[in-house]
Steps between C-alpha positions, in 0.01 A plus 500: 500500500782737599688424175183563301453835670865591446482405133185710458674798664801462266279483193308808613824694554646401161178593320536870584536708185814685383814558706317418824439149372866456400621627840252276683608200294874550567460581869251227596758216513295290261626161397584558136693176466247257645632414849795743492461834679611830348790525743638161400444564130681835520793333678525241220499779239769686696714185527462439126623853423784459748598174330552692175717760679723243670513303176621807312766563766632144478493502119692831500752349740550191283531716186761724664695203631506308170572803283787656694854421384642576846527203742205478740588493874490153656204493747673238718784745562302824511236372746738301721536575871831470681426274799721272711810604310373426150254627237167311497320558166133603503455420871306821568282451191425141605390618846288778348330247271435262790346782707271614219386149408430433869287814515289358216427198722391713796282710268329188365429390859358846580259473206399152615422620854319800349263260324436343842436844656779447754593864553784450746696244295435690176635824645802333661596323177460821301726681747753217469482532120559875530799438730654260248438751222664777703795268563535442127496875428759559775735241348445654157595840643817340640577353157450839332723672757774240453500534120487881510796497742688278254444751218190371319302781340215500242751613239815307603651227713852367567445155348387544137192600300359835609141378448536268799442776755197654329339157451564400861367819658198519268380140538576442868390851593163461325447163666611630840248784467225242444607308811509821707151601386381146574637518855314826562169359371554179698533702820188703420294191414627306803392788726152496350479122541615522863237768579225291339417761235410234243275313742318821592492638146670820617522780244823663382798415283561138390154392610332177409149362509392412851635164611727474193883495502545578132765762574717236664469284189576801277812571707592135455473532122729804503754343734524172307550701180789694659657173611458344155664799332798465735547139386541625140735780610704252701526261204574756230710755687688306768538151353556586134 
């Protein structure tokens, strides 16, 4: 009965003439894709557009690397850390990858507990995901500082092709920005889950239908995408 009434209300709003009808249609959170809400559909569209951007970055990187006649710096040497009296190649990158992949697991568990309406566990797991994301960004900042100290710039570096620096800062910087934004939104959403805003249907930013945890699932989509992109960056930039 409630769904019938809600559907009637949506149809009435969308049948308004002119611009009022368009505004009512876009703001009423109608399910344009059968069982997918507007919020989830918009996130999928955003992720699709972001896929093109990251794809262009990686294609540009591969083009620059294969077309340059100057030797490309060896990632195993450039990204090595001097520990215990010797250089360990890619140790920091391996830890960063482990941390980010682990955060994808905690995010998946948060979404699962969100489906079960377990506010406390959902919020705690989202906070843990945010902490892992912040740890990743902190290690990336350390990596940037180390390379800048060693003379890497967007236009030059001490080891070979000048395009190395610009590719590194552009790709990892763009990805790191995504992780940072994700951490901020995770904290905001976790706070709303902890307060019970979704159970009460509280109004404000990042709201959801009463009793629904769609925003947690949408955050999960974004976070898994960020993790997946890192896998490609790791494979193409650090292992190639």
